[in-house]
XYZ file of C-alpha atoms in Angstrom:
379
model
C 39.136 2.121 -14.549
C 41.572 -0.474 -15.345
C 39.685 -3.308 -13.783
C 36.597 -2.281 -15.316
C 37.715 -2.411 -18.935
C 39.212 -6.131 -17.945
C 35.992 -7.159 -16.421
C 33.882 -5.724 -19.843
C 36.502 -7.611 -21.865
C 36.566 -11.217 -19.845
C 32.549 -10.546 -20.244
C 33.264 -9.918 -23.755
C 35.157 -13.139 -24.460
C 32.797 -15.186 -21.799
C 30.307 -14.752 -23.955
C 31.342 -15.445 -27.684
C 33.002 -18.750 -26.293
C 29.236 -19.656 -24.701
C 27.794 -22.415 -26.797
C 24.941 -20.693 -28.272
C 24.101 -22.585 -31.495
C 25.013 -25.962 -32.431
C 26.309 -24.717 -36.339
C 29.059 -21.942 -36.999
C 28.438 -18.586 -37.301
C 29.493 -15.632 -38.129
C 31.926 -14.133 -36.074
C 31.485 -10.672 -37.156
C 27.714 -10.697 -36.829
C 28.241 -12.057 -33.187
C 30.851 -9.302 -32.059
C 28.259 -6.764 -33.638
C 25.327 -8.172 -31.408
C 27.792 -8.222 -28.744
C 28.495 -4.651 -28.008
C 24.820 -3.925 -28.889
C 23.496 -6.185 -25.856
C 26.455 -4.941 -23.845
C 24.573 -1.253 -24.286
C 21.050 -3.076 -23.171
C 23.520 -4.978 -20.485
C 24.520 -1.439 -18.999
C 21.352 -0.163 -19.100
C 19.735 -3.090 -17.157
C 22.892 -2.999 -14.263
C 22.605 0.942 -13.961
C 18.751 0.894 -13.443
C 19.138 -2.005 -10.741
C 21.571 -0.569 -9.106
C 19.935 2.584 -8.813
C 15.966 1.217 -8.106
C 17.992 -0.733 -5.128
C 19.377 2.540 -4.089
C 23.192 1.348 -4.694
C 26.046 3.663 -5.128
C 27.305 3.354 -8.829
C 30.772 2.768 -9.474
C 33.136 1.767 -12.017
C 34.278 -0.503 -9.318
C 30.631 -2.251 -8.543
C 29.689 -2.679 -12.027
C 33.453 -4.185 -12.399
C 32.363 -7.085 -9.750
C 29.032 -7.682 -11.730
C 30.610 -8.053 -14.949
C 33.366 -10.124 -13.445
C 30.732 -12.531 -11.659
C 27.850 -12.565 -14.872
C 31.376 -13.546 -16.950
C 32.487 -16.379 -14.751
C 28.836 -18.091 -14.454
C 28.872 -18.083 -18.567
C 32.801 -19.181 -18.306
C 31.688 -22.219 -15.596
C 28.617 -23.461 -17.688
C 30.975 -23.503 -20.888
C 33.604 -25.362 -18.890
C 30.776 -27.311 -17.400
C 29.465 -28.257 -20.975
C 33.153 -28.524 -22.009
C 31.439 -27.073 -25.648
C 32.598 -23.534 -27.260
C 30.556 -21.976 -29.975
C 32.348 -22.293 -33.079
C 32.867 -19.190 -35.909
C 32.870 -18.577 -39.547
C 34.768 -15.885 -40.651
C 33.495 -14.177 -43.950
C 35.005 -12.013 -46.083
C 32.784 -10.143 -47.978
C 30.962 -9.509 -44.663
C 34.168 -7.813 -43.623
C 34.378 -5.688 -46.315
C 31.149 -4.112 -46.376
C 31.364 -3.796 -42.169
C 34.886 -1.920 -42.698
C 32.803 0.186 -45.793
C 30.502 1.266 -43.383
C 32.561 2.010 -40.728
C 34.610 4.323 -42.938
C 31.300 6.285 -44.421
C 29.871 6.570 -41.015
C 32.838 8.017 -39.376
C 34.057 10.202 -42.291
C 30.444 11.841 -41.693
C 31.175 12.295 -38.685
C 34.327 13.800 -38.925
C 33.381 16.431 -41.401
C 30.232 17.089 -39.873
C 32.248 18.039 -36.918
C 35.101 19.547 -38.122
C 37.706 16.561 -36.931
C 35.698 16.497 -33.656
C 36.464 19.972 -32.790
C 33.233 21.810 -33.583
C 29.735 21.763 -31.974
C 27.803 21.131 -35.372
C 24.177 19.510 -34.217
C 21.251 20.890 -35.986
C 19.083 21.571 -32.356
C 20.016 22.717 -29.011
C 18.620 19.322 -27.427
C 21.784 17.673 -27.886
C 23.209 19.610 -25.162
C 20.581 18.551 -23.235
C 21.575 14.648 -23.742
C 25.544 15.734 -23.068
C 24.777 17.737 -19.789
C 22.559 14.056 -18.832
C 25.723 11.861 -19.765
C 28.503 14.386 -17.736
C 26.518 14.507 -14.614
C 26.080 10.440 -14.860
C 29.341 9.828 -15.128
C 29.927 11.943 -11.643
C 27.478 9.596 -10.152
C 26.943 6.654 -11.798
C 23.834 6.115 -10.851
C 19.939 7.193 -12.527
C 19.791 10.986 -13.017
C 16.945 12.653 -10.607
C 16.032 15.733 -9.180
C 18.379 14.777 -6.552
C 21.515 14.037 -7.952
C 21.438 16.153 -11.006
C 22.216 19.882 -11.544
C 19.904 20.844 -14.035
C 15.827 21.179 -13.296
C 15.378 19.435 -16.761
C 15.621 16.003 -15.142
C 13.094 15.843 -13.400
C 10.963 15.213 -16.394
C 13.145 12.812 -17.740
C 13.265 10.755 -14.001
C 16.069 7.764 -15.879
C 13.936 8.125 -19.424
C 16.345 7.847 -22.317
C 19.019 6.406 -19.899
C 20.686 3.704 -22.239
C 21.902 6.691 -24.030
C 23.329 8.899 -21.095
C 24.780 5.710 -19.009
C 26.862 4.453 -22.044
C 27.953 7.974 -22.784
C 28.526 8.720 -19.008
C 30.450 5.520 -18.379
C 32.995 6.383 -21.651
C 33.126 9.926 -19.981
C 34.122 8.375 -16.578
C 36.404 6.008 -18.537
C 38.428 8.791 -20.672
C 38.229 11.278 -17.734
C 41.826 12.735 -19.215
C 40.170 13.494 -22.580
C 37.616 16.512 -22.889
C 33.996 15.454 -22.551
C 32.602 17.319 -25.594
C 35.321 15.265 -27.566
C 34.458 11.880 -25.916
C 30.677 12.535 -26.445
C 31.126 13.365 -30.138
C 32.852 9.891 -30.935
C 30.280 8.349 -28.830
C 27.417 9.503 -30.790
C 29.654 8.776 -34.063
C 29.982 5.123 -32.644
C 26.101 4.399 -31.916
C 25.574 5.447 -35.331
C 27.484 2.775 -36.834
C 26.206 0.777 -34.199
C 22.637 1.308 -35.394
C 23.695 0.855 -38.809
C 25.582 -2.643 -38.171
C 22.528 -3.814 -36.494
C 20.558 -2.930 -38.974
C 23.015 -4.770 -41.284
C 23.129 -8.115 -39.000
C 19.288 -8.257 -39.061
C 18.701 -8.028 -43.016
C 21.723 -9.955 -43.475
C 20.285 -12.775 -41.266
C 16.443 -11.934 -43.056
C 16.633 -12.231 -46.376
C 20.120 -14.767 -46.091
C 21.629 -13.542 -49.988
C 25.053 -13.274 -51.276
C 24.516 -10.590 -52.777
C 26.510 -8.039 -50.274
C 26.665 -5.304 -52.223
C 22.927 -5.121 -52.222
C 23.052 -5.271 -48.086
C 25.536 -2.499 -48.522
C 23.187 -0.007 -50.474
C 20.084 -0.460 -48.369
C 22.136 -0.526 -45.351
C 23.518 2.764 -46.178
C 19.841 4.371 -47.435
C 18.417 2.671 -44.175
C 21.687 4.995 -42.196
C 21.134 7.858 -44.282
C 17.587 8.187 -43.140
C 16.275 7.992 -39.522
C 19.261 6.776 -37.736
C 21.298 10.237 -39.587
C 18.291 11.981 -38.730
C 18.670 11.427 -34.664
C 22.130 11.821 -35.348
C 22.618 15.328 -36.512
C 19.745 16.494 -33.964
C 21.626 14.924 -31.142
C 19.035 12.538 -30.074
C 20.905 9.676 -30.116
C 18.563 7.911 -27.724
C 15.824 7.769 -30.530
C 18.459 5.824 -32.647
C 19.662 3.537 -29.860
C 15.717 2.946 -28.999
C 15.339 2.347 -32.393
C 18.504 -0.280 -31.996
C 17.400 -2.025 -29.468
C 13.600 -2.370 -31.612
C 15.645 -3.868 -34.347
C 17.778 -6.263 -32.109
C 14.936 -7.454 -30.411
C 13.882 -8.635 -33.868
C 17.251 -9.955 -34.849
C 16.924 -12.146 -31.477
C 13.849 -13.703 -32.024
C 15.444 -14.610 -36.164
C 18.336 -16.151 -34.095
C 16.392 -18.152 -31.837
C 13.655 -19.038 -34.200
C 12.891 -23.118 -34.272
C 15.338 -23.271 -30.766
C 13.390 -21.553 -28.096
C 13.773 -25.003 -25.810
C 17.239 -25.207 -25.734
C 19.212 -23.273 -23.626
C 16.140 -21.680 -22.028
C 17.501 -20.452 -19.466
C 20.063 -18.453 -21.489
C 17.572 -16.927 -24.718
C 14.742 -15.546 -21.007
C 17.879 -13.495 -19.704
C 18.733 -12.199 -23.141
C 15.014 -11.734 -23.805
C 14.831 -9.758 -20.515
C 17.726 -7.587 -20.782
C 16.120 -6.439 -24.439
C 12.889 -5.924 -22.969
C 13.417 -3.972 -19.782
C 16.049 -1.951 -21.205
C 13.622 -1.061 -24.035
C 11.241 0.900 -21.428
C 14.353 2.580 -19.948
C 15.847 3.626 -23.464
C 12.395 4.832 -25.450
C 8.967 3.928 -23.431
C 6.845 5.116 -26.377
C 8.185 1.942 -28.183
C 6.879 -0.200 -25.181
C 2.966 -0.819 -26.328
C 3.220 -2.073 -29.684
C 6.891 -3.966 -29.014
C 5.735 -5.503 -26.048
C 2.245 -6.353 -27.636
C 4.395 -7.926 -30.789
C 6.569 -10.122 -28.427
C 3.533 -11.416 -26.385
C 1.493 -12.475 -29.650
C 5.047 -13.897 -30.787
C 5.261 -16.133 -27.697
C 1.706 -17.247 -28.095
C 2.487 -18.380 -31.458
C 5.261 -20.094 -30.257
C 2.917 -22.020 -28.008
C 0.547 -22.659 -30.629
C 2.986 -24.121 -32.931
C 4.037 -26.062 -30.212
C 7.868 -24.857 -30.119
C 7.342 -24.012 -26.570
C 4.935 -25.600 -23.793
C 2.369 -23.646 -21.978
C 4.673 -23.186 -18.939
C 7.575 -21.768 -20.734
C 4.884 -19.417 -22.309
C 4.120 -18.103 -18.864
C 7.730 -18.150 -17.958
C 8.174 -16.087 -20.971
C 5.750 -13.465 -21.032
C 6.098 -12.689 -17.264
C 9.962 -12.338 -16.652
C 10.326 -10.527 -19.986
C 7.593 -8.652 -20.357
C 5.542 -8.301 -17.169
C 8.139 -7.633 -14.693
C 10.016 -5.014 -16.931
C 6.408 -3.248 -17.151
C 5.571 -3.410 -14.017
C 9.063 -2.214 -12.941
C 9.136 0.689 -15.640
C 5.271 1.470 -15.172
C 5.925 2.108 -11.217
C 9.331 4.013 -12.233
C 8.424 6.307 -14.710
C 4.119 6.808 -13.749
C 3.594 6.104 -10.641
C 6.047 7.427 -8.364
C 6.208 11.128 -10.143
C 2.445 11.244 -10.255
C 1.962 10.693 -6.721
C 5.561 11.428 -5.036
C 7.217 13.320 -7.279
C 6.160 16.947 -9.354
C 4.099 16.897 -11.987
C 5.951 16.235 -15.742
C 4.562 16.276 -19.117
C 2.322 14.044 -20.353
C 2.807 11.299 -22.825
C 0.143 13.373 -25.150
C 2.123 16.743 -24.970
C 5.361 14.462 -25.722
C 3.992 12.928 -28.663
C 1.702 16.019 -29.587
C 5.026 18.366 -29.337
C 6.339 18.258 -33.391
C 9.410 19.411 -33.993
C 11.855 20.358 -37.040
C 13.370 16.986 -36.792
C 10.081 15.379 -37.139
C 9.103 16.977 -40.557
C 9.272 14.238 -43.572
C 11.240 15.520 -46.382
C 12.285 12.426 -47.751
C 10.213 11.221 -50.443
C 7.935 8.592 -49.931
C 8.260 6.186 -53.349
C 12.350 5.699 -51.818
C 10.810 3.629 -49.423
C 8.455 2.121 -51.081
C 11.021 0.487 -53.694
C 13.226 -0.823 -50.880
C 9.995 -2.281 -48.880
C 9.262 -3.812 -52.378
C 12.821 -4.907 -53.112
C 13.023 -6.632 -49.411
C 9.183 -8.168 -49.895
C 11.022 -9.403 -53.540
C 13.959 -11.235 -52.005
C 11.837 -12.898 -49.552
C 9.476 -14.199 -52.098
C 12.290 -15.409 -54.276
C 13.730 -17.131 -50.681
C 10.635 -18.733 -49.927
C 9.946 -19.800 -53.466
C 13.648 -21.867 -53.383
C 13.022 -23.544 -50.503
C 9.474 -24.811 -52.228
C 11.593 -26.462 -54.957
């Protein structure tokens, strides 16, 4: 256990000291985007691992991160280059604000962690998937699992259950309930620190306080909404959506340096997309490909990187998830649910009681501060 935190922490480190922009910036944003890749990171390892037919164990996924940290840690010494950080105040304070919110929810909502308080039976659904990972370590299946449930889930929803499972593993002393409660606590202020990062990074004001309020409307909405029904995989698909968009605002005007670096991280968003929320996979995948064939047509990347592009991150994750998840139960495997009944299937949580014209003045404020952005830079 040990040896696995040190490995996720000199992976950690590795990474914020790999030269990833040639200006500073911000250090807070960065640790933010951090831990959110490291949840697409486990995702990606756990699925490989498993599709290779692997035994999982703290002790294997210690050796990966320890080898994935030392390749960053060799190119940076290679380079002899560190990225260099800003640190900003007022960035702090409104992180540490919505820290505090988030988890005083939380805490109240469950009664100082103490009380089962989700508004659906599904969530113990998702805690029964994340206890029986962390036993294994591996994909959940009809084989390895205890509950008949599984098999029409076949690793669908994982990035939710592996993180969980692994922090189950981790604090094996504490009760799981408890463990899985502060989990789900955590990947909402995950969601909503994304969320943060991206807007921060879109729309590029001062004005934090603003950032604050739509941060915490944008919280109080969907990602609150998956939270109190105990489908925190909808938020962390959702999460990975919205970092996927945050990485292509980073690398925007830079996609031919460090190529090699911006496919991986491209990659590791992409496949663990289809093994955190498949429904997101046709229009995501569709908006990436048209983005890289912009790209091309713009001339920020040449035909061959174009190619390179759209077929490590996009058409070997579908072909790997299509196979995975459609394939193999439909002609090895008993029959599940289609994706109509899924999508057909509405439930409570799915009813819209949130009024409409809330959303419509923030898409207009956002559509307002972009104008306003655009219209500087003109003058």
């Amino acid at each position: 256990m040990l040896f696995y935190v040190l490995s996720v922490l000199y992976l950690f480190i590795m990474f914020l000291l790999y030269k990833k922009s040639d200006k500073k910036i911000s250090i807070i944003s960065s640790i933010i985007y951090v831990i959110a890749l490291l949840f697409c990171y486990n995702t990606v390892i756990v699925c490989f691992n498993s599709l290779l037919n692997i035994d999982g164990s703290l002790l294997v996924f210690s050796i990966i991160n320890s080898v994935v940290a030392t390749i960053l840690g060799g190119v940076t010494l290679k380079r002899k280059k560190i990225q260099k950080y800003q640190f900003n105040k007022k960035e702090f304070v409104v992180v540490a604000c919505l820290i505090i919110v988030i988890f005083l929810i939380g805490y109240f909502r469950f009664r100082g962690f103490t009380s089962i308080s989700y508004e659906s039976g599904d969530s113990a659904i998702h805690y029964r998937q994340a206890v029986y990972f962390s036993e294994k370590l591996s994909l959940l299946n009809e084989y390895n699992s205890k509950d008949i449930v599984y098999k029409n889930f076949r690793g669908a929803m994982s990035i939710s259950y592996v993180n969980a499972g692994i922090l189950i593993n981790i604090f094996s002393d504490f009760k799981s309930y408890n463990v899985f409660f502060c989990y789900d606590i955590f990947c909402l202020v995950l969601c909503s620190l994304v969320f943060f990062t991206t807007i921060s990074k879109l729309l590029n004001t001062k004005k934090k306080s603003f950032l604050l309020v739509l941060t915490l409307l944008y919280t109080l909405a969907y990602p609150m909404n998956s939270f109190l029904f105990g489908f925190c995989y909808l938020g962390l698909g959702v999460m990975v959506a919205n970092l996927l968009y945050l990485t292509v605002l980073e690398f925007d005007k830079t996609w031919n340096n460090n190529f090699i670096y911006k496919l991986v991280i491209m990659f590791i968003l992409c496949f663990s997309l289809f093994f955190s929320y498949y429904l997101f996979v046709p229009c995501l995948y569709l908006a990436v490909g048209l983005y890289y064939i912009q790209l091309w047509k713009k001339k920020k990347i040449d035909f061959k990187k174009m190619i390179l592009y759209g077929g490590i991150t996009l058409v070997i994750p579908f072909v790997i998830g299509f196979v995975h998840f459609f394939l193999l139960p439909r002609y090895i495997m008993e029959t599940e649910p289609t994706i109509s009944f899924i999508v057909a299937s509405e439930g409570y949580s799915y009813q819209n009681f949130t009024p409409i014209y809330i959303f419509i003045m923030i898409s207009a404020l956002i559509l307002f501060e972009l104008l306003q952005k655009e219209k500087n830079k003109k003058n």
